[in-house]
Structures are given as structure tokens and as C-alpha cells.
mmCIF file with all atom_site columns, C-alpha atoms and ligand atoms in Angstrom:
data_model
loop_
_atom_site.group_PDB
_atom_site.id
_atom_site.type_symbol
_atom_site.label_atom_id
_atom_site.label_alt_id
_atom_site.label_comp_id
_atom_site.label_asym_id
_atom_site.label_entity_id
_atom_site.label_seq_id
_atom_site.pdbx_PDB_ins_code
_atom_site.Cartn_x
_atom_site.Cartn_y
_atom_site.Cartn_z
_atom_site.occupancy
_atom_site.B_iso_or_equiv
_atom_site.pdbx_formal_charge
_atom_site.auth_seq_id
_atom_site.auth_comp_id
_atom_site.auth_asym_id
_atom_site.auth_atom_id
_atom_site.pdbx_PDB_model_num
ATOM   1   C  CA  . UNK A 1 1   ? -45.689 26.266 -2.367 1.00 63.00 ? 277 UNK A CA  1
ATOM   2   C  CA  . UNK A 1 2   ? -49.581 26.466 -1.168 1.00 91.00 ? 278 UNK A CA  1
ATOM   3   C  CA  . UNK A 1 3   ? -51.424 29.761 -1.005 1.00 93.00 ? 279 UNK A CA  1
ATOM   4   C  CA  . UNK A 1 4   ? -54.436 27.649 1.152  1.00 93.00 ? 280 UNK A CA  1
ATOM   5   C  CA  . UNK A 1 5   ? -51.603 27.165 3.677  1.00 94.00 ? 281 UNK A CA  1
ATOM   6   C  CA  . UNK A 1 6   ? -50.161 30.508 3.450  1.00 96.00 ? 282 UNK A CA  1
ATOM   7   C  CA  . UNK A 1 7   ? -53.419 32.305 3.959  1.00 96.00 ? 283 UNK A CA  1
ATOM   8   C  CA  . UNK A 1 8   ? -54.283 30.006 7.235  1.00 97.00 ? 284 UNK A CA  1
ATOM   9   C  CA  . UNK A 1 9   ? -51.127 30.687 8.341  1.00 97.00 ? 285 UNK A CA  1
ATOM   10  C  CA  . UNK A 1 10  ? -51.000 34.759 7.826  1.00 98.00 ? 286 UNK A CA  1
ATOM   11  C  CA  . UNK A 1 11  ? -54.749 34.349 9.431  1.00 98.00 ? 287 UNK A CA  1
ATOM   12  C  CA  . UNK A 1 12  ? -53.451 32.659 12.051 1.00 98.00 ? 288 UNK A CA  1
ATOM   13  C  CA  . UNK A 1 13  ? -50.494 34.657 13.092 1.00 98.00 ? 289 UNK A CA  1
ATOM   14  C  CA  . UNK A 1 14  ? -53.240 38.160 12.623 1.00 98.00 ? 290 UNK A CA  1
ATOM   15  C  CA  . UNK A 1 15  ? -55.570 36.258 15.000 1.00 98.00 ? 291 UNK A CA  1
ATOM   16  C  CA  . UNK A 1 16  ? -53.590 35.350 17.569 1.00 98.00 ? 292 UNK A CA  1
ATOM   17  C  CA  . UNK A 1 17  ? -51.537 38.609 17.840 1.00 98.00 ? 293 UNK A CA  1
ATOM   18  C  CA  . UNK A 1 18  ? -54.783 40.604 18.325 1.00 98.00 ? 294 UNK A CA  1
ATOM   19  C  CA  . UNK A 1 19  ? -56.300 37.805 21.002 1.00 98.00 ? 295 UNK A CA  1
ATOM   20  C  CA  . UNK A 1 20  ? -52.939 38.802 23.131 1.00 98.00 ? 296 UNK A CA  1
ATOM   21  C  CA  . UNK A 1 21  ? -53.909 42.299 22.572 1.00 98.00 ? 297 UNK A CA  1
ATOM   22  C  CA  . UNK A 1 22  ? -57.162 42.792 23.432 1.00 98.00 ? 298 UNK A CA  1
ATOM   23  C  CA  . UNK A 1 23  ? -55.902 40.562 26.612 1.00 98.00 ? 299 UNK A CA  1
ATOM   24  C  CA  . UNK A 1 24  ? -53.499 43.469 27.334 1.00 98.00 ? 300 UNK A CA  1
ATOM   25  C  CA  . UNK A 1 25  ? -56.253 45.815 26.860 1.00 98.00 ? 301 UNK A CA  1
ATOM   26  C  CA  . UNK A 1 26  ? -58.230 44.143 29.154 1.00 98.00 ? 302 UNK A CA  1
ATOM   27  C  CA  . UNK A 1 27  ? -55.382 44.742 31.456 1.00 98.00 ? 303 UNK A CA  1
ATOM   28  C  CA  . UNK A 1 28  ? -55.395 48.148 31.402 1.00 98.00 ? 304 UNK A CA  1
ATOM   29  C  CA  . UNK A 1 29  ? -58.714 49.037 31.721 1.00 98.00 ? 305 UNK A CA  1
ATOM   30  C  CA  . UNK A 1 30  ? -59.491 46.800 34.883 1.00 98.00 ? 306 UNK A CA  1
ATOM   31  C  CA  . UNK A 1 31  ? -57.742 48.860 37.362 1.00 96.00 ? 307 UNK A CA  1
ATOM   32  C  CA  . UNK A 1 32  ? -59.225 50.708 40.681 1.00 95.00 ? 308 UNK A CA  1
ATOM   33  C  CA  . UNK A 1 33  ? -61.767 53.263 39.791 1.00 91.00 ? 309 UNK A CA  1
ATOM   34  C  CA  . UNK A 1 34  ? -62.998 51.399 36.734 1.00 93.00 ? 310 UNK A CA  1
ATOM   35  C  CA  . UNK A 1 35  ? -66.325 52.432 35.776 1.00 88.00 ? 311 UNK A CA  1
ATOM   36  C  CA  . UNK A 1 36  ? -68.795 54.380 33.242 1.00 90.00 ? 312 UNK A CA  1
ATOM   37  C  CA  . UNK A 1 37  ? -67.641 54.491 29.583 1.00 92.00 ? 313 UNK A CA  1
ATOM   38  C  CA  . UNK A 1 38  ? -64.629 52.109 30.113 1.00 94.00 ? 314 UNK A CA  1
ATOM   39  C  CA  . UNK A 1 39  ? -66.580 49.563 31.701 1.00 95.00 ? 315 UNK A CA  1
ATOM   40  C  CA  . UNK A 1 40  ? -68.600 49.985 28.737 1.00 95.00 ? 316 UNK A CA  1
ATOM   41  C  CA  . UNK A 1 41  ? -65.698 49.865 26.331 1.00 97.00 ? 317 UNK A CA  1
ATOM   42  C  CA  . UNK A 1 42  ? -64.129 46.802 28.312 1.00 97.00 ? 318 UNK A CA  1
ATOM   43  C  CA  . UNK A 1 43  ? -67.852 45.041 27.592 1.00 97.00 ? 319 UNK A CA  1
ATOM   44  C  CA  . UNK A 1 44  ? -66.856 45.168 24.231 1.00 98.00 ? 320 UNK A CA  1
ATOM   45  C  CA  . UNK A 1 45  ? -63.084 44.594 23.738 1.00 98.00 ? 321 UNK A CA  1
ATOM   46  C  CA  . UNK A 1 46  ? -64.262 41.121 26.488 1.00 98.00 ? 322 UNK A CA  1
ATOM   47  C  CA  . UNK A 1 47  ? -66.975 40.240 24.108 1.00 98.00 ? 323 UNK A CA  1
ATOM   48  C  CA  . UNK A 1 48  ? -64.402 40.978 20.630 1.00 98.00 ? 324 UNK A CA  1
ATOM   49  C  CA  . UNK A 1 49  ? -61.946 38.519 22.983 1.00 98.00 ? 325 UNK A CA  1
ATOM   50  C  CA  . UNK A 1 50  ? -64.607 35.985 22.743 1.00 98.00 ? 326 UNK A CA  1
ATOM   51  C  CA  . UNK A 1 51  ? -64.944 36.965 19.421 1.00 98.00 ? 327 UNK A CA  1
ATOM   52  C  CA  . UNK A 1 52  ? -61.652 36.147 17.972 1.00 98.00 ? 328 UNK A CA  1
ATOM   53  C  CA  . UNK A 1 53  ? -61.026 32.807 20.658 1.00 98.00 ? 329 UNK A CA  1
ATOM   54  C  CA  . UNK A 1 54  ? -63.838 31.366 18.578 1.00 98.00 ? 330 UNK A CA  1
ATOM   55  C  CA  . UNK A 1 55  ? -61.876 32.197 14.930 1.00 98.00 ? 331 UNK A CA  1
ATOM   56  C  CA  . UNK A 1 56  ? -58.949 31.114 16.403 1.00 98.00 ? 332 UNK A CA  1
ATOM   57  C  CA  . UNK A 1 57  ? -60.082 27.786 16.733 1.00 98.00 ? 333 UNK A CA  1
ATOM   58  C  CA  . UNK A 1 58  ? -61.604 27.242 13.323 1.00 98.00 ? 334 UNK A CA  1
ATOM   59  C  CA  . UNK A 1 59  ? -58.786 28.782 11.294 1.00 98.00 ? 335 UNK A CA  1
ATOM   60  C  CA  . UNK A 1 60  ? -56.547 26.056 13.477 1.00 98.00 ? 336 UNK A CA  1
ATOM   61  C  CA  . UNK A 1 61  ? -58.753 23.299 12.724 1.00 98.00 ? 337 UNK A CA  1
ATOM   62  C  CA  . UNK A 1 62  ? -58.894 24.378 9.148  1.00 97.00 ? 338 UNK A CA  1
ATOM   63  C  CA  . UNK A 1 63  ? -54.816 24.330 9.549  1.00 97.00 ? 339 UNK A CA  1
ATOM   64  C  CA  . UNK A 1 64  ? -54.706 21.077 11.028 1.00 97.00 ? 340 UNK A CA  1
ATOM   65  C  CA  . UNK A 1 65  ? -56.913 19.642 8.406  1.00 96.00 ? 341 UNK A CA  1
ATOM   66  C  CA  . UNK A 1 66  ? -55.970 21.389 5.083  1.00 94.00 ? 342 UNK A CA  1
ATOM   67  C  CA  . UNK A 1 67  ? -52.186 22.352 6.333  1.00 92.00 ? 343 UNK A CA  1
ATOM   68  C  CA  . UNK A 1 68  ? -49.315 21.069 3.976  1.00 92.00 ? 344 UNK A CA  1
ATOM   69  C  CA  . UNK A 1 69  ? -48.318 18.349 7.090  1.00 92.00 ? 345 UNK A CA  1
ATOM   70  C  CA  . UNK A 1 70  ? -51.648 16.985 7.229  1.00 92.00 ? 346 UNK A CA  1
ATOM   71  C  CA  . UNK A 1 71  ? -53.757 16.406 10.650 1.00 94.00 ? 347 UNK A CA  1
ATOM   72  C  CA  . UNK A 1 72  ? -51.777 13.236 10.724 1.00 95.00 ? 348 UNK A CA  1
ATOM   73  C  CA  . UNK A 1 73  ? -48.993 14.641 11.750 1.00 95.00 ? 349 UNK A CA  1
ATOM   74  C  CA  . UNK A 1 74  ? -50.777 17.025 14.376 1.00 96.00 ? 350 UNK A CA  1
ATOM   75  C  CA  . UNK A 1 75  ? -52.708 13.866 16.366 1.00 96.00 ? 351 UNK A CA  1
ATOM   76  C  CA  . UNK A 1 76  ? -49.765 11.745 16.972 1.00 95.00 ? 352 UNK A CA  1
ATOM   77  C  CA  . UNK A 1 77  ? -47.489 14.880 18.424 1.00 97.00 ? 353 UNK A CA  1
ATOM   78  C  CA  . UNK A 1 78  ? -47.422 15.837 22.085 1.00 97.00 ? 354 UNK A CA  1
ATOM   79  C  CA  . UNK A 1 79  ? -46.323 18.860 21.642 1.00 98.00 ? 355 UNK A CA  1
ATOM   80  C  CA  . UNK A 1 80  ? -49.752 19.849 19.441 1.00 98.00 ? 356 UNK A CA  1
ATOM   81  C  CA  . UNK A 1 81  ? -51.979 18.558 22.142 1.00 98.00 ? 357 UNK A CA  1
ATOM   82  C  CA  . UNK A 1 82  ? -49.939 20.426 24.598 1.00 98.00 ? 358 UNK A CA  1
ATOM   83  C  CA  . UNK A 1 83  ? -50.766 23.896 23.103 1.00 98.00 ? 359 UNK A CA  1
ATOM   84  C  CA  . UNK A 1 84  ? -54.521 22.554 23.097 1.00 98.00 ? 360 UNK A CA  1
ATOM   85  C  CA  . UNK A 1 85  ? -54.353 21.501 26.345 1.00 98.00 ? 361 UNK A CA  1
ATOM   86  C  CA  . UNK A 1 86  ? -52.986 24.889 27.298 1.00 98.00 ? 362 UNK A CA  1
ATOM   87  C  CA  . UNK A 1 87  ? -55.166 27.045 25.306 1.00 98.00 ? 363 UNK A CA  1
ATOM   88  C  CA  . UNK A 1 88  ? -57.981 25.201 26.862 1.00 98.00 ? 364 UNK A CA  1
ATOM   89  C  CA  . UNK A 1 89  ? -56.986 26.217 30.141 1.00 98.00 ? 365 UNK A CA  1
ATOM   90  C  CA  . UNK A 1 90  ? -56.556 29.784 28.580 1.00 98.00 ? 366 UNK A CA  1
ATOM   91  C  CA  . UNK A 1 91  ? -60.630 29.448 27.732 1.00 98.00 ? 367 UNK A CA  1
ATOM   92  C  CA  . UNK A 1 92  ? -61.362 28.473 31.219 1.00 98.00 ? 368 UNK A CA  1
ATOM   93  C  CA  . UNK A 1 93  ? -59.559 31.204 32.618 1.00 98.00 ? 369 UNK A CA  1
ATOM   94  C  CA  . UNK A 1 94  ? -60.933 33.175 30.985 1.00 98.00 ? 370 UNK A CA  1
ATOM   95  C  CA  . UNK A 1 95  ? -65.071 32.895 32.201 1.00 98.00 ? 371 UNK A CA  1
ATOM   96  C  CA  . UNK A 1 96  ? -64.764 33.794 35.609 1.00 98.00 ? 372 UNK A CA  1
ATOM   97  C  CA  . UNK A 1 97  ? -63.735 37.946 33.946 1.00 98.00 ? 373 UNK A CA  1
ATOM   98  C  CA  . UNK A 1 98  ? -66.386 37.445 31.118 1.00 98.00 ? 374 UNK A CA  1
ATOM   99  C  CA  . UNK A 1 99  ? -69.161 36.488 33.946 1.00 98.00 ? 375 UNK A CA  1
ATOM   100 C  CA  . UNK A 1 100 ? -67.629 39.674 35.861 1.00 97.00 ? 376 UNK A CA  1
ATOM   101 C  CA  . UNK A 1 101 ? -67.404 42.104 33.338 1.00 97.00 ? 377 UNK A CA  1
ATOM   102 C  CA  . UNK A 1 102 ? -71.121 41.162 32.535 1.00 97.00 ? 378 UNK A CA  1
ATOM   103 C  CA  . UNK A 1 103 ? -72.455 41.510 36.398 1.00 96.00 ? 379 UNK A CA  1
ATOM   104 C  CA  . UNK A 1 104 ? -70.456 44.567 36.899 1.00 95.00 ? 380 UNK A CA  1
ATOM   105 C  CA  . UNK A 1 105 ? -72.252 46.174 33.510 1.00 93.00 ? 381 UNK A CA  1
ATOM   106 C  CA  . UNK A 1 106 ? -76.113 44.942 34.543 1.00 92.00 ? 382 UNK A CA  1
ATOM   107 C  CA  . UNK A 1 107 ? -75.340 46.153 37.924 1.00 90.00 ? 383 UNK A CA  1
ATOM   108 C  CA  . UNK A 1 108 ? -75.250 49.130 36.757 1.00 81.00 ? 384 UNK A CA  1
ATOM   109 C  CA  . UNK A 1 109 ? -72.214 50.021 39.451 1.00 80.00 ? 385 UNK A CA  1
ATOM   110 C  CA  . UNK A 1 110 ? -71.311 53.852 39.798 1.00 80.00 ? 386 UNK A CA  1
ATOM   111 C  CA  . UNK A 1 111 ? -67.663 52.018 40.870 1.00 86.00 ? 387 UNK A CA  1
ATOM   112 C  CA  . UNK A 1 112 ? -66.698 48.643 40.792 1.00 91.00 ? 388 UNK A CA  1
ATOM   113 C  CA  . UNK A 1 113 ? -64.942 47.356 44.466 1.00 93.00 ? 389 UNK A CA  1
ATOM   114 C  CA  . UNK A 1 114 ? -61.108 47.066 44.176 1.00 94.00 ? 390 UNK A CA  1
ATOM   115 C  CA  . UNK A 1 115 ? -61.049 42.981 45.409 1.00 95.00 ? 391 UNK A CA  1
ATOM   116 C  CA  . UNK A 1 116 ? -63.074 42.825 42.740 1.00 96.00 ? 392 UNK A CA  1
ATOM   117 C  CA  . UNK A 1 117 ? -60.763 44.460 40.718 1.00 97.00 ? 393 UNK A CA  1
ATOM   118 C  CA  . UNK A 1 118 ? -57.728 42.335 42.479 1.00 97.00 ? 394 UNK A CA  1
ATOM   119 C  CA  . UNK A 1 119 ? -59.301 39.100 41.516 1.00 98.00 ? 395 UNK A CA  1
ATOM   120 C  CA  . UNK A 1 120 ? -60.507 39.947 37.722 1.00 98.00 ? 396 UNK A CA  1
ATOM   121 C  CA  . UNK A 1 121 ? -56.727 40.817 37.410 1.00 98.00 ? 397 UNK A CA  1
ATOM   122 C  CA  . UNK A 1 122 ? -55.508 38.063 38.858 1.00 98.00 ? 398 UNK A CA  1
ATOM   123 C  CA  . UNK A 1 123 ? -57.437 35.559 36.386 1.00 98.00 ? 399 UNK A CA  1
ATOM   124 C  CA  . UNK A 1 124 ? -56.446 37.986 33.644 1.00 98.00 ? 400 UNK A CA  1
ATOM   125 C  CA  . UNK A 1 125 ? -52.389 37.225 34.473 1.00 98.00 ? 401 UNK A CA  1
ATOM   126 C  CA  . UNK A 1 126 ? -53.288 33.794 34.524 1.00 98.00 ? 402 UNK A CA  1
ATOM   127 C  CA  . UNK A 1 127 ? -54.482 33.587 31.035 1.00 98.00 ? 403 UNK A CA  1
ATOM   128 C  CA  . UNK A 1 128 ? -51.265 35.659 29.879 1.00 98.00 ? 404 UNK A CA  1
ATOM   129 C  CA  . UNK A 1 129 ? -49.025 33.178 31.435 1.00 98.00 ? 405 UNK A CA  1
ATOM   130 C  CA  . UNK A 1 130 ? -50.781 30.593 29.712 1.00 98.00 ? 406 UNK A CA  1
ATOM   131 C  CA  . UNK A 1 131 ? -51.040 32.154 25.879 1.00 98.00 ? 407 UNK A CA  1
ATOM   132 C  CA  . UNK A 1 132 ? -47.223 32.500 26.450 1.00 98.00 ? 408 UNK A CA  1
ATOM   133 C  CA  . UNK A 1 133 ? -47.176 28.399 27.338 1.00 98.00 ? 409 UNK A CA  1
ATOM   134 C  CA  . UNK A 1 134 ? -49.644 28.310 23.723 1.00 98.00 ? 410 UNK A CA  1
ATOM   135 C  CA  . UNK A 1 135 ? -46.448 30.322 21.768 1.00 98.00 ? 411 UNK A CA  1
ATOM   136 C  CA  . UNK A 1 136 ? -43.863 27.230 23.295 1.00 98.00 ? 412 UNK A CA  1
ATOM   137 C  CA  . UNK A 1 137 ? -45.799 24.664 22.069 1.00 98.00 ? 413 UNK A CA  1
ATOM   138 C  CA  . UNK A 1 138 ? -46.738 26.507 18.736 1.00 98.00 ? 414 UNK A CA  1
ATOM   139 C  CA  . UNK A 1 139 ? -42.926 27.103 18.090 1.00 97.00 ? 415 UNK A CA  1
ATOM   140 C  CA  . UNK A 1 140 ? -42.072 23.238 18.879 1.00 97.00 ? 416 UNK A CA  1
ATOM   141 C  CA  . UNK A 1 141 ? -44.706 21.459 17.547 1.00 96.00 ? 417 UNK A CA  1
ATOM   142 C  CA  . UNK A 1 142 ? -44.026 23.600 13.789 1.00 95.00 ? 418 UNK A CA  1
ATOM   143 C  CA  . UNK A 1 143 ? -40.367 22.056 14.284 1.00 95.00 ? 419 UNK A CA  1
ATOM   144 C  CA  . UNK A 1 144 ? -41.024 18.391 14.799 1.00 93.00 ? 420 UNK A CA  1
ATOM   145 C  CA  . UNK A 1 145 ? -40.704 18.109 18.687 1.00 94.00 ? 421 UNK A CA  1
ATOM   146 C  CA  . UNK A 1 146 ? -43.143 16.144 20.292 1.00 89.00 ? 422 UNK A CA  1
ATOM   147 C  CA  . UNK A 1 147 ? -43.231 13.613 17.185 1.00 86.00 ? 423 UNK A CA  1
HETATM 148 C  C1  . HEM B 2 .   ? -54.377 31.446 21.106 1.00 64.52 ? 765 HEM B C1  1
HETATM 149 C  C2  . HEM B 2 .   ? -54.070 30.062 20.655 1.00 64.52 ? 765 HEM B C2  1
HETATM 150 C  C3  . HEM B 2 .   ? -53.117 30.055 19.861 1.00 64.52 ? 765 HEM B C3  1
HETATM 151 C  C4  . HEM B 2 .   ? -51.647 30.719 19.781 1.00 64.52 ? 765 HEM B C4  1
HETATM 152 C  C5  . HEM B 2 .   ? -51.222 31.597 20.540 1.00 64.52 ? 765 HEM B C5  1
HETATM 153 C  C6  . HEM B 2 .   ? -51.512 29.695 18.419 1.00 64.52 ? 765 HEM B C6  1
HETATM 154 C  C7  . HEM B 2 .   ? -50.039 30.068 18.124 1.00 64.52 ? 765 HEM B C7  1
HETATM 155 C  C8  . HEM B 2 .   ? -49.576 29.289 17.144 1.00 64.52 ? 765 HEM B C8  1
HETATM 156 C  C9  . HEM B 2 .   ? -48.083 30.009 16.133 1.00 64.52 ? 765 HEM B C9  1
HETATM 157 C  C10 . HEM B 2 .   ? -46.980 31.029 16.633 1.00 64.52 ? 765 HEM B C10 1
HETATM 158 C  C11 . HEM B 2 .   ? -47.714 29.561 15.371 1.00 64.52 ? 765 HEM B C11 1
HETATM 159 C  C12 . HEM B 2 .   ? -46.782 29.653 14.742 1.00 64.52 ? 765 HEM B C12 1
HETATM 160 C  C13 . HEM B 2 .   ? -45.454 28.518 14.954 1.00 64.52 ? 765 HEM B C13 1
HETATM 161 C  C14 . HEM B 2 .   ? -44.310 28.538 14.256 1.00 64.52 ? 765 HEM B C14 1
HETATM 162 O  O1  . HEM B 2 .   ? -44.274 28.508 13.349 1.00 64.52 ? 765 HEM B O1  1
HETATM 163 O  O2  . HEM B 2 .   ? -43.173 29.181 14.352 1.00 64.52 ? 765 HEM B O2  1
HETATM 164 C  C15 . HEM B 2 .   ? -48.454 28.415 15.130 1.00 64.52 ? 765 HEM B C15 1
HETATM 165 C  C16 . HEM B 2 .   ? -48.815 27.308 14.285 1.00 64.52 ? 765 HEM B C16 1
HETATM 166 C  C17 . HEM B 2 .   ? -50.336 26.687 13.879 1.00 64.52 ? 765 HEM B C17 1
HETATM 167 N  N1  . HEM B 2 .   ? -51.278 26.442 14.732 1.00 64.52 ? 765 HEM B N1  1
HETATM 168 FE FE1 . HEM B 2 .   ? -52.119 27.348 16.378 1.00 64.52 ? 765 HEM B FE1 1
HETATM 169 N  N2  . HEM B 2 .   ? -52.117 28.963 17.874 1.00 64.52 ? 765 HEM B N2  1
HETATM 170 C  C18 . HEM B 2 .   ? -53.511 28.746 18.576 1.00 64.52 ? 765 HEM B C18 1
HETATM 171 C  C19 . HEM B 2 .   ? -54.299 28.210 18.257 1.00 64.52 ? 765 HEM B C19 1
HETATM 172 C  C20 . HEM B 2 .   ? -54.138 26.859 17.577 1.00 64.52 ? 765 HEM B C20 1
HETATM 173 C  C21 . HEM B 2 .   ? -55.530 26.127 17.325 1.00 64.52 ? 765 HEM B C21 1
HETATM 174 C  C22 . HEM B 2 .   ? -56.787 26.476 18.165 1.00 64.52 ? 765 HEM B C22 1
HETATM 175 C  C23 . HEM B 2 .   ? -55.313 25.387 16.455 1.00 64.52 ? 765 HEM B C23 1
HETATM 176 C  C24 . HEM B 2 .   ? -55.778 24.329 16.505 1.00 64.52 ? 765 HEM B C24 1
HETATM 177 C  C25 . HEM B 2 .   ? -57.013 23.458 16.762 1.00 64.52 ? 765 HEM B C25 1
HETATM 178 C  C26 . HEM B 2 .   ? -53.605 25.063 15.786 1.00 64.52 ? 765 HEM B C26 1
HETATM 179 C  C27 . HEM B 2 .   ? -53.636 25.042 15.071 1.00 64.52 ? 765 HEM B C27 1
HETATM 180 C  C28 . HEM B 2 .   ? -52.104 25.248 14.914 1.00 64.52 ? 765 HEM B C28 1
HETATM 181 C  C29 . HEM B 2 .   ? -51.494 25.167 13.139 1.00 64.52 ? 765 HEM B C29 1
HETATM 182 C  C30 . HEM B 2 .   ? -52.030 23.640 12.886 1.00 64.52 ? 765 HEM B C30 1
HETATM 183 C  C31 . HEM B 2 .   ? -49.849 25.517 13.075 1.00 64.52 ? 765 HEM B C31 1
HETATM 184 C  C32 . HEM B 2 .   ? -49.248 24.769 12.425 1.00 64.52 ? 765 HEM B C32 1
HETATM 185 C  C33 . HEM B 2 .   ? -48.077 24.633 13.395 1.00 64.52 ? 765 HEM B C33 1
HETATM 186 C  C34 . HEM B 2 .   ? -46.659 23.654 11.544 1.00 64.52 ? 765 HEM B C34 1
HETATM 187 O  O3  . HEM B 2 .   ? -46.642 24.902 11.261 1.00 64.52 ? 765 HEM B O3  1
HETATM 188 O  O4  . HEM B 2 .   ? -46.968 22.388 11.539 1.00 64.52 ? 765 HEM B O4  1
HETATM 189 N  N3  . HEM B 2 .   ? -53.318 26.268 16.623 1.00 64.52 ? 765 HEM B N3  1
HETATM 190 N  N4  . HEM B 2 .   ? -49.501 28.608 15.945 1.00 64.52 ? 765 HEM B N4  1
#
């Protein structure tokens, strides 16, 4: 039994579920007709998404360093590196939506063009796909696959 390991695991789960919830909220908001208060709400949600992702990385690193298995277990585990690669891809896929959202808010537009909405929805859905892959690798690495 280790309280530090348990606390980090709980925090890690809270954060990754929050990340998924925020991504779902973005997909709900990014629809044709987006404007006004929903656009500012989207901006705040996207900023929170970035902050939560940074916290996921910080707590994830703490789990690697201070977790029960020790960092040696993870650095030689292929599922761990698969998870890191999928997570980096999620991060890269989140850049175009963030850039677009900032532009939409700065332009003070009344209504975002539908073509841009559909493009951002594509990036968000791709993120969701790779986030699911992160979970697959997470479950595998926790059970010794890839060692
Ligand atoms: C969105 C990104 C992430 C998601 C969705 C995620 C998800 C998960 C889940 C669900 C588990 C529990 C696996 C299980 O017990 O079945 C887990 C464990 C873990 N994660 Fe993450 N994670 C993410 C990012 C990270 C990052 C960036 C790191 C490290 C830098 C990390 C390090 C760990 C470690 C060390 C464990 C413990 C695995 C074990 O019990 O051996 N995670 N993750």
C-alpha cells in the first residue's frame, strides 16, 4: 500500500476524465451557427483543456518517477511509449482548433463560416480517436504488456 501512488492514480484519473469531458464539450459547441456567448465559452473551455493537458503530463511524469513500479519499468515498456506517442499526436491535433478558436474570437465575427466549423470538427474528432488509443495503451502498460 502506498498513499502517494494511490493519490497520483486518483488525480491522474480525474484529470484524464476531465480532458475527455472538455473535448466532448468542444464538439458540442463547434457546430454551424457558432457565435457570441458560445464562442467565448468555447475559448474558455479550450484554454482549460490546455491547462488540464499540462497537468496530465505533470502528474503522469510523477507517476512514472514515484509510482510503485519504478521508472525503469516504463522506459523499457513499448506500450508506455505507444501511449506517449498517441498522447503527443493528440497534442499536435489540438493545435489547429486552438489557433482557429483564437482567430474567431479576435475577429469578432458574428457567425463562424460553416466550412471552418467542419474543419475544426474534423480535428476534434481525430483527437478523440487518438485519445481512445491512449487509453488502450494505458491499460496494456499497466498490465505488463509491451515489457
Ligand atoms: C490523455 C492522456 C492520458 C490518458 C487518457 C491516460 C490514461 C491512463 C489510465 C486510464 C491509466 C490506468 C491504467 C489502468 O490501470 O488500467 C493510466 C495509468 C498511468 N499513466 Fe496515464 N494517461 C495519460 C497520460 C499520461 C502521461 C502523459 C503519462 C506520463 C508522462 C502517464 C503515465 C501513466 C502511468 C505511469 C500510469 C500507471 C500505470 C501502471 O499502473 O503501471 N499517463 N493512464
